[in-house]
Amino acid sequence: MSFIDDIKSKAKKDIKTIVLPESDDERVVLGGVKVIGEGFAKIVFIGKEEKIKNIAKKHDLDVSRATIIDPENSEKTEQYAKALYELRKDKGMTEEQAKELILDPVYYGMMMVKLDDADGLVSGANHSTADTLRPALQILKTSSDTKLVSAFFVMVVPDKTYGADGVLLFGDCALNENPNALSLAEIARCSSNSFKAFVGKEPKVAMLSYSTYGSAASESVTKVREATNIIKEKYPELKIDGELQLDAAIIKSVAEKKAPGSDIAGEANVLIFPDLNAGNIGYKLVQRFAHAEAYGPICQGIAKPVNDLSRGCSAEDVAGVVAFTAVQAQMQK
C-alpha cells in the first residue's frame, strides 16, 4: 500500500465532512468527486449548483452524492452571518460587513467548520495562502496548545534508504519566513506530533543548519542551536538533535564522523529547516530531482483542520489534501 493510500485508509475509519469552497474550479470538482468515489470523506461543494453540475456533466461525473450549497440562497446564511458578527464585533466588524463576508464561499465554509456543520476545509486552488488562512485564524483561531500556525510537507522518496522507509516530514516549508528560536522549537514540536499521527512511526527530529555541532558560527546557527536547546528542555521525551547539516541528519556514515553519540543523527525522519527559503527550496529540490511525492502544505496549529492547496494543484492533489484534512479531523477528538 502506498503512503497516500494508507492516509485514505485511515480517513475511511471515521468518515468526516470536508468543505471545498472553490467549486467553480474544475480541478476542485473532479477532486471532490474522486474523494466521494473512493469513499474516504463526505464532500460539501460551495458555489453555484448549475455551474458545479455543468462541470460534472462535461466530465461525465456524478455529483449527486455531494452536498452543494450556494450561500446566496442557503437557509443557514443568516445564522452564519450573525455568528460571524458576534465573533468579530470586538475587532470592529459591523453586521452589514458580516452579511457581505458570509457570501464569500471561504468565509461561509469556515463558519460551517466553526459551528460543527463540517469537520474541515480545503482551499487554495484559486486563493492565495493568506486568503485561505486569514479567515481561518479570524474564525477558528489557533489550537489551544500552540500560538503558532506552521506548515509541513510529507515527502515520499523512492529511495527508501532515508527517513522512515523513504517517508520524511519537512517543516516549515510554506508559512513562517524567518522564525526565531522559540518559533522554530514550536515548529519542531508540532511537526514531531504530525509525523507520529500521519506516519505512525517514532519521530526523529533534526534541526537543520549549514553547521554541525559548532562547525560554523553565525546568527542563524545560533538560532538553530537555541531552538534545539529549548525543545530538549521543554520536551525531553522527544528524540531531537541539532544543529545538524543535512548529510549528518540522514546518512549514518556521515553522522558517525560529524555527530558521534547523537541518538538521531543519520536516522532523522523529521527535518526542520532554519527558514522558509531553505524549506521551500529544499522540498522542491527533493520533489524534482529525487522524484519524490510531496504532500502539502499541510497546516498545523489551527483549532480545526484547514489546509491550503497550491494554485498549480491537480484534481489528484485536491483529493490527497482532503484525505490529510479528514485524518486531522479524526485527531480532534
CSV table of C-alpha atoms in Angstrom, one decimal:
chain,number,residue,atom,x,y,z
A,1,MET,CA,0.0,0.0,0.0
A,2,SER,CA,1.4,3.4,-0.9
A,3,PHE,CA,1.7,6.2,1.7
A,4,ILE,CA,-1.3,8.2,0.3
A,5,ASP,CA,-3.4,5.0,0.2
A,6,ASP,CA,-2.6,4.5,3.8
A,7,ILE,CA,-3.8,8.0,4.7
A,8,LYS,CA,-7.0,7.4,2.7
A,9,SER,CA,-7.5,4.1,4.6
A,10,LYS,CA,-7.1,6.0,7.9
A,11,ALA,CA,-9.7,8.5,6.7
A,12,LYS,CA,-12.2,5.7,6.0
A,13,LYS,CA,-12.1,4.6,9.6
A,14,ASP,CA,-14.2,7.6,10.7
A,15,ILE,CA,-15.7,9.4,7.8
A,16,LYS,CA,-15.5,13.2,8.1
A,17,THR,CA,-17.2,16.0,6.1
A,18,ILE,CA,-14.8,18.3,4.3
A,19,VAL,CA,-15.7,21.7,2.6
A,20,LEU,CA,-14.4,22.7,-0.8
A,21,PRO,CA,-15.3,26.4,-1.3
A,22,GLU,CA,-13.7,26.8,-4.7
A,23,SER,CA,-16.2,24.7,-6.6
A,24,ASP,CA,-16.2,26.8,-9.7
A,25,ASP,CA,-12.8,25.2,-10.5
A,26,GLU,CA,-12.9,22.0,-12.5
A,27,ARG,CA,-9.9,20.5,-10.5
A,28,VAL,CA,-11.8,21.0,-7.3
A,29,VAL,CA,-15.0,19.4,-8.6
A,30,LEU,CA,-13.1,16.5,-10.1
A,31,GLY,CA,-11.0,16.1,-6.9
A,32,GLY,CA,-14.2,16.1,-4.7
A,33,VAL,CA,-15.9,13.5,-6.9
A,34,LYS,CA,-12.8,11.4,-6.7
A,35,VAL,CA,-13.0,11.6,-2.9
A,36,ILE,CA,-16.6,10.5,-2.9
A,37,GLY,CA,-15.9,7.7,-5.3
A,38,GLU,CA,-13.1,6.3,-3.1
A,39,GLY,CA,-15.3,6.8,0.0
A,40,PHE,CA,-12.9,8.4,2.4
A,41,ALA,CA,-14.8,11.6,3.2
A,42,LYS,CA,-18.1,13.4,2.6
A,43,ILE,CA,-17.8,16.5,0.4
A,44,VAL,CA,-19.5,19.8,0.5
A,45,PHE,CA,-19.2,22.0,-2.6
A,46,ILE,CA,-19.9,25.7,-2.0
A,47,GLY,CA,-20.9,27.5,-5.2
A,48,LYS,CA,-23.5,27.8,-7.9
A,49,GLU,CA,-25.2,24.5,-8.3
A,50,GLU,CA,-25.7,24.9,-12.0
A,51,LYS,CA,-22.0,25.6,-12.6
A,52,ILE,CA,-20.9,22.6,-10.5
A,53,LYS,CA,-23.3,20.3,-12.3
A,54,ASN,CA,-22.2,21.6,-15.7
A,55,ILE,CA,-18.5,20.9,-14.8
A,56,ALA,CA,-19.6,17.4,-13.7
A,57,LYS,CA,-21.6,16.8,-16.9
A,58,LYS,CA,-18.7,17.9,-19.0
A,59,HIS,CA,-16.5,15.2,-17.5
A,60,ASP,CA,-19.4,12.7,-17.2
A,61,LEU,CA,-19.3,12.7,-13.4
A,62,ASP,CA,-22.0,12.2,-10.8
A,63,VAL,CA,-22.2,14.8,-8.1
A,64,SER,CA,-25.4,13.6,-6.6
A,65,ARG,CA,-23.7,12.2,-3.5
A,66,ALA,CA,-22.1,15.6,-2.7
A,67,THR,CA,-23.8,18.4,-0.8
A,68,ILE,CA,-24.0,21.6,-2.8
A,69,ILE,CA,-24.5,24.9,-1.0
A,70,ASP,CA,-25.0,28.4,-2.5
A,71,PRO,CA,-24.5,31.0,0.3
A,72,GLU,CA,-26.8,33.4,-1.6
A,73,ASN,CA,-29.8,31.1,-1.0
A,74,SER,CA,-28.8,28.9,1.9
A,75,GLU,CA,-31.2,28.7,4.8
A,76,LYS,CA,-28.2,29.0,7.2
A,77,THR,CA,-26.6,32.1,5.7
A,78,GLU,CA,-28.4,34.5,8.1
A,79,GLN,CA,-27.4,32.3,11.1
A,80,TYR,CA,-23.8,32.2,10.0
A,81,ALA,CA,-23.7,35.9,9.4
A,82,LYS,CA,-24.9,36.6,12.9
A,83,ALA,CA,-22.4,34.2,14.4
A,84,LEU,CA,-19.6,35.8,12.3
A,85,TYR,CA,-20.6,39.2,13.6
A,86,GLU,CA,-20.5,38.0,17.2
A,87,LEU,CA,-17.1,36.6,16.7
A,88,ARG,CA,-15.6,39.7,15.1
A,89,LYS,CA,-17.6,42.7,16.5
A,90,ASP,CA,-14.8,43.4,19.1
A,91,LYS,CA,-12.5,43.7,16.1
A,92,GLY,CA,-14.7,46.4,14.5
A,93,MET,CA,-16.8,44.2,12.2
A,94,THR,CA,-20.4,45.5,11.6
A,95,GLU,CA,-23.5,43.4,11.0
A,96,GLU,CA,-23.5,44.6,7.4
A,97,GLN,CA,-19.9,43.6,6.8
A,98,ALA,CA,-20.7,40.2,8.3
A,99,LYS,CA,-23.7,39.7,5.9
A,100,GLU,CA,-21.5,40.6,3.0
A,101,LEU,CA,-18.5,38.5,4.0
A,102,ILE,CA,-20.6,35.4,4.6
A,103,LEU,CA,-21.5,35.3,0.9
A,104,ASP,CA,-17.8,34.6,0.2
A,105,PRO,CA,-17.5,30.8,-0.1
A,106,VAL,CA,-14.4,30.6,2.0
A,107,TYR,CA,-15.9,32.5,4.9
A,108,TYR,CA,-19.1,30.5,4.6
A,109,GLY,CA,-17.1,27.3,4.7
A,110,MET,CA,-15.1,28.4,7.7
A,111,MET,CA,-18.4,29.1,9.6
A,112,MET,CA,-19.6,25.6,8.7
A,113,VAL,CA,-16.5,24.2,10.4
A,114,LYS,CA,-16.7,26.6,13.3
A,115,LEU,CA,-20.3,25.6,14.0
A,116,ASP,CA,-19.6,21.9,13.6
A,117,ASP,CA,-21.6,21.6,10.4
A,118,ALA,CA,-18.4,20.3,8.8
A,119,ASP,CA,-15.1,18.9,10.0
A,120,GLY,CA,-12.5,20.6,7.9
A,121,LEU,CA,-11.9,22.8,4.8
A,122,VAL,CA,-9.5,22.7,1.9
A,123,SER,CA,-8.9,25.8,-0.2
A,124,GLY,CA,-6.1,27.5,-2.2
A,125,ALA,CA,-6.7,26.3,-5.8
A,126,ASN,CA,-7.7,29.9,-6.6
A,127,HIS,CA,-6.8,31.7,-3.4
A,128,SER,CA,-3.5,32.8,-2.0
A,129,THR,CA,-2.3,31.2,1.3
A,130,ALA,CA,-3.2,34.5,3.0
A,131,ASP,CA,-6.7,34.5,1.7
A,132,THR,CA,-7.2,30.9,2.9
A,133,LEU,CA,-5.5,31.3,6.3
A,134,ARG,CA,-6.8,34.8,7.2
A,135,PRO,CA,-10.4,33.7,7.6
A,136,ALA,CA,-9.2,30.5,9.3
A,137,LEU,CA,-7.4,32.5,12.0
A,138,GLN,CA,-10.2,35.1,12.3
A,139,ILE,CA,-12.9,32.5,12.8
A,140,LEU,CA,-11.3,29.2,14.0
A,141,LYS,CA,-8.2,30.7,15.6
A,142,THR,CA,-5.1,28.8,16.7
A,143,SER,CA,-5.4,25.5,18.7
A,144,SER,CA,-5.3,25.7,22.4
A,145,ASP,CA,-1.8,24.1,22.8
A,146,THR,CA,0.0,26.5,20.4
A,147,LYS,CA,0.2,30.1,19.3
A,148,LEU,CA,1.9,29.4,16.0
A,149,VAL,CA,0.5,28.1,12.8
A,150,SER,CA,3.0,26.3,10.6
A,151,ALA,CA,3.0,24.1,7.6
A,152,PHE,CA,4.8,20.9,6.5
A,153,PHE,CA,5.2,18.6,3.6
A,154,VAL,CA,5.3,14.8,3.8
A,155,MET,CA,7.9,13.7,1.3
A,156,VAL,CA,7.8,10.1,0.0
A,157,VAL,CA,11.2,9.3,-1.6
A,158,PRO,CA,11.6,6.3,-3.9
A,159,ASP,CA,15.0,5.6,-2.3
A,160,LYS,CA,13.8,4.0,0.9
A,161,THR,CA,17.2,4.4,2.5
A,162,TYR,CA,16.2,7.7,4.0
A,163,GLY,CA,13.8,8.6,6.7
A,164,ALA,CA,11.1,6.0,7.7
A,165,ASP,CA,11.3,3.7,4.7
A,166,GLY,CA,11.5,6.7,2.4
A,167,VAL,CA,9.0,8.9,4.2
A,168,LEU,CA,10.1,12.2,5.7
A,169,LEU,CA,8.4,15.3,7.1
A,170,PHE,CA,9.8,18.7,6.1
A,171,GLY,CA,8.8,21.8,8.1
A,172,ASP,CA,8.2,24.7,7.8
A,173,CYS,CA,8.1,25.0,4.0
A,174,ALA,CA,5.2,27.4,3.4
A,175,LEU,CA,4.3,29.9,6.2
A,176,ASN,CA,6.9,31.2,8.6
A,177,GLU,CA,9.6,33.2,6.7
A,178,ASN,CA,12.2,33.6,9.4
A,179,PRO,CA,11.1,32.0,12.7
A,180,ASN,CA,13.0,32.9,15.8
A,181,ALA,CA,14.4,30.2,18.2
A,182,LEU,CA,11.1,29.9,20.1
A,183,SER,CA,9.0,29.6,17.0
A,184,LEU,CA,11.5,27.1,15.4
A,185,ALA,CA,11.2,25.0,18.6
A,186,GLU,CA,7.4,25.1,18.3
A,187,ILE,CA,7.5,24.1,14.6
A,188,ALA,CA,9.7,21.2,15.6
A,189,ARG,CA,7.3,20.0,18.4
A,190,CYS,CA,4.2,20.3,16.2
A,191,SER,CA,6.0,18.6,13.3
A,192,SER,CA,7.0,15.7,15.5
A,193,ASN,CA,3.4,15.2,16.6
A,194,SER,CA,2.2,15.4,13.0
A,195,PHE,CA,4.7,12.8,11.8
A,196,LYS,CA,3.6,10.4,14.5
A,197,ALA,CA,0.0,10.9,13.7
A,198,PHE,CA,0.3,10.6,9.9
A,199,VAL,CA,3.2,8.1,9.5
A,200,GLY,CA,2.6,6.1,12.7
A,201,LYS,CA,6.3,5.8,13.5
A,202,GLU,CA,8.6,7.4,16.1
A,203,PRO,CA,9.7,10.8,15.0
A,204,LYS,CA,13.4,11.6,14.9
A,205,VAL,CA,13.8,15.3,14.5
A,206,ALA,CA,16.9,17.0,13.0
A,207,MET,CA,17.3,20.8,13.4
A,208,LEU,CA,19.0,21.6,10.2
A,209,SER,CA,21.8,24.1,9.6
A,210,TYR,CA,24.9,24.6,7.4
A,211,SER,CA,26.8,23.8,10.6
A,212,THR,CA,27.0,20.6,12.7
A,213,TYR,CA,27.8,20.9,16.4
A,214,GLY,CA,29.5,24.2,16.1
A,215,SER,CA,31.5,23.6,12.9
A,216,ALA,CA,30.5,27.2,11.8
A,217,ALA,CA,29.4,30.2,13.7
A,218,SER,CA,26.7,32.8,12.8
A,219,GLU,CA,23.5,34.3,14.0
A,220,SER,CA,21.5,31.7,12.0
A,221,VAL,CA,23.5,28.8,13.5
A,222,THR,CA,23.0,30.2,17.0
A,223,LYS,CA,19.2,30.4,16.4
A,224,VAL,CA,19.0,26.7,15.4
A,225,ARG,CA,21.2,25.7,18.4
A,226,GLU,CA,19.0,27.7,20.8
A,227,ALA,CA,15.8,26.2,19.3
A,228,THR,CA,17.2,22.7,19.9
A,229,ASN,CA,18.1,23.5,23.5
A,230,ILE,CA,14.6,25.0,24.1
A,231,ILE,CA,12.8,21.9,22.9
A,232,LYS,CA,15.1,19.5,24.6
A,233,GLU,CA,14.5,21.3,27.9
A,234,LYS,CA,10.7,21.6,27.5
A,235,TYR,CA,10.1,18.2,25.9
A,236,PRO,CA,12.9,15.8,27.0
A,237,GLU,CA,10.9,12.8,25.7
A,238,LEU,CA,11.3,13.9,22.1
A,239,LYS,CA,14.1,12.5,20.0
A,240,ILE,CA,15.7,15.6,18.6
A,241,ASP,CA,19.2,16.9,17.9
A,242,GLY,CA,20.9,19.9,16.3
A,243,GLU,CA,22.3,21.8,14.8
A,244,LEU,CA,23.0,19.3,12.1
A,245,GLN,CA,23.9,19.5,8.4
A,246,LEU,CA,21.6,17.6,6.1
A,247,ASP,CA,24.1,14.7,5.4
A,248,ALA,CA,24.7,14.3,9.1
A,249,ALA,CA,21.0,14.1,9.7
A,250,ILE,CA,20.2,11.4,7.3
A,251,ILE,CA,23.3,9.4,6.4
A,252,LYS,CA,24.7,7.2,9.1
A,253,SER,CA,28.3,7.1,8.0
A,254,VAL,CA,28.5,10.9,7.9
A,255,ALA,CA,26.8,11.2,11.2
A,256,GLU,CA,29.4,8.9,12.8
A,257,LYS,CA,32.0,11.4,11.8
A,258,LYS,CA,30.2,14.7,12.3
A,259,ALA,CA,27.9,13.9,15.2
A,260,PRO,CA,29.2,10.9,17.2
A,261,GLY,CA,27.0,10.0,20.0
A,262,SER,CA,23.8,11.5,18.6
A,263,ASP,CA,20.8,9.3,19.0
A,264,ILE,CA,19.1,10.5,15.9
A,265,ALA,CA,21.8,11.6,13.5
A,266,GLY,CA,21.9,9.6,10.4
A,267,GLU,CA,18.3,8.4,11.1
A,268,ALA,CA,16.3,11.6,11.0
A,269,ASN,CA,12.8,11.4,9.5
A,270,VAL,CA,11.6,14.9,10.5
A,271,LEU,CA,13.7,17.7,9.0
A,272,ILE,CA,13.2,21.2,10.5
A,273,PHE,CA,14.6,24.0,8.2
A,274,PRO,CA,16.0,27.2,9.7
A,275,ASP,CA,13.9,29.5,7.5
A,276,LEU,CA,11.3,29.5,4.7
A,277,ASN,CA,13.9,29.9,1.9
A,278,ALA,CA,15.7,26.7,2.9
A,279,GLY,CA,12.5,24.8,3.5
A,280,ASN,CA,10.7,25.8,0.3
A,281,ILE,CA,13.8,25.3,-1.9
A,282,GLY,CA,14.6,22.0,-0.1
A,283,TYR,CA,11.3,20.3,-0.6
A,284,LYS,CA,11.1,21.3,-4.3
A,285,LEU,CA,14.7,20.0,-4.9
A,286,VAL,CA,13.7,16.7,-3.4
A,287,GLN,CA,10.4,16.6,-5.3
A,288,ARG,CA,12.0,17.3,-8.7
A,289,PHE,CA,15.5,15.7,-8.5
A,290,ALA,CA,14.6,12.7,-6.4
A,291,HIS,CA,11.2,12.3,-8.0
A,292,ALA,CA,9.6,12.3,-4.5
A,293,GLU,CA,5.9,12.6,-3.9
A,294,ALA,CA,5.2,15.8,-2.0
A,295,TYR,CA,2.0,16.1,0.1
A,296,GLY,CA,1.3,19.5,1.4
A,297,PRO,CA,1.5,22.1,2.5
A,298,ILE,CA,-0.4,20.7,5.5
A,299,CYS,CA,-1.2,23.2,8.2
A,300,GLN,CA,-0.7,22.6,11.9
A,301,GLY,CA,-1.7,24.8,14.8
A,302,ILE,CA,-5.2,25.8,13.6
A,303,ALA,CA,-8.0,24.9,16.1
A,304,LYS,CA,-9.8,22.9,13.4
A,305,PRO,CA,-8.4,21.4,10.2
A,306,VAL,CA,-7.9,23.9,7.3
A,307,ASN,CA,-5.4,23.2,4.5
A,308,ASP,CA,-4.0,25.2,1.7
A,309,LEU,CA,-3.7,23.9,-1.9
A,310,SER,CA,-1.1,25.1,-4.4
A,311,ARG,CA,-2.7,27.1,-7.2
A,312,GLY,CA,-1.0,24.7,-9.6
A,313,CYS,CA,-2.7,21.7,-8.0
A,314,SER,CA,-4.3,18.8,-9.8
A,315,ALA,CA,-7.6,17.0,-9.0
A,316,GLU,CA,-5.4,14.2,-7.5
A,317,ASP,CA,-3.7,16.8,-5.2
A,318,VAL,CA,-7.1,18.0,-4.1
A,319,ALA,CA,-8.2,14.5,-3.2
A,320,GLY,CA,-4.9,13.9,-1.4
A,321,VAL,CA,-5.2,17.0,0.8
A,322,VAL,CA,-8.8,16.2,1.6
A,323,ALA,CA,-7.5,12.8,2.9
A,324,PHE,CA,-5.0,14.5,5.2
A,325,THR,CA,-7.6,17.0,6.4
A,326,ALA,CA,-10.0,14.2,7.2
A,327,VAL,CA,-7.4,12.4,9.3
A,328,GLN,CA,-6.6,15.7,11.1
A,329,ALA,CA,-10.3,16.0,11.9
A,330,GLN,CA,-10.2,12.5,13.4
A,331,MET,CA,-7.3,13.7,15.6
A,332,GLN,CA,-9.6,16.5,17.0
A,333,LYS,CA,-11.3,14.0,19.4
